[in-house]
Amino acid sequence: MIREVKRIGDPVLRKKAKKVEKITRDVLKLIDDMLETMHHHNGVGLAAPQIGIPQRMFVVEMEHNDEIPGSGITYALINPELLRTDGALLTGAEGCLSIPGWRGDVERPTKAIIKGQDRHGNRIKVEVEGGIARAMLHELDHLDGVLYIDKLTAPDRIWQVDEAAVGVPAE
Ligand code: ZN
């Protein structure tokens, strides 16, 4: 089911999301809905608070591209925790499905190691880089009520885009 994406100004986006205590059928349904909602909006990531559910989970998926490691994989992480970042800091444009029509530059580490649970409750650890690392760090921030506009490399580095034509996907 495609869910309504909450927009900036909705208090749920500023809440610290709670741990998922048990992976129930409802939680799995929620993950399916998050994926469907993300696909509907051509996004590359979505965190549960963005559909009004203040719980710690996110999905990330990028269309397969030989040059982007981790692309073509559907990630769904429950109770994700950042273990470590690595690599150079890189400034790159980001967009957010909760702030449609805008993009801004944010500096992020190029690699991230994140642990969490998959939809079967297995403990997993993912090592990601590039665009996937950027998307996951963006989603982790959502779980703590942080938006990318809080971290712009310069306050004036935000610009309006035509969402239908834009090259940088939102997350
Ligand atoms: Zn976002």
CSV table of N, CA and C and ligand atoms in Angstrom, one decimal, residues 45 50 95-98 138-139 142 147-148 170-171, ligand 1:
chain,number,residue,atom,x,y,z
A,45,GLY,N,15.5,5.9,-0.9
A,45,GLY,CA,15.5,5.6,0.5
A,45,GLY,C,14.2,6.1,1.1
A,50,GLN,N,9.0,8.9,8.0
A,50,GLN,CA,8.5,9.6,6.8
A,50,GLN,C,7.1,9.2,6.4
A,95,GLY,N,18.4,15.0,-1.7
A,95,GLY,CA,17.0,15.4,-1.7
A,95,GLY,C,16.3,14.5,-0.7
A,96,CYS,N,15.1,15.0,-0.4
A,96,CYS,CA,14.3,14.2,0.6
A,96,CYS,C,12.9,14.1,0.2
A,97,LEU,N,12.3,13.0,0.3
A,97,LEU,CA,10.9,12.8,-0.1
A,97,LEU,C,10.0,13.7,0.8
A,98,SER,N,10.5,14.0,1.9
A,98,SER,CA,9.7,14.9,2.9
A,98,SER,C,9.9,16.4,2.6
A,138,HIS,N,21.6,9.3,5.5
A,138,HIS,CA,20.5,10.2,5.5
A,138,HIS,C,19.3,9.6,6.2
A,139,GLU,N,19.1,8.3,6.0
A,139,GLU,CA,17.9,7.6,6.6
A,139,GLU,C,18.2,7.4,8.1
A,142,HIS,N,17.1,10.4,9.8
A,142,HIS,CA,15.6,10.5,10.0
A,142,HIS,C,15.2,9.9,11.3
A,147,LEU,N,17.1,16.2,9.7
A,147,LEU,CA,16.9,16.3,8.2
A,147,LEU,C,18.1,16.8,7.6
A,148,TYR,N,18.3,16.5,6.3
A,148,TYR,CA,19.5,16.9,5.6
A,148,TYR,C,19.7,18.4,5.6
A,170,ALA,N,15.6,11.5,-4.5
A,170,ALA,CA,15.3,11.9,-3.1
A,170,ALA,C,15.2,10.7,-2.3
A,171,GLU,N,15.4,10.9,-1.0
A,171,GLU,CA,15.4,9.7,-0.1
A,171,GLU,C,14.8,10.0,1.3
B,1,ZN,ZN,14.8,12.1,3.7
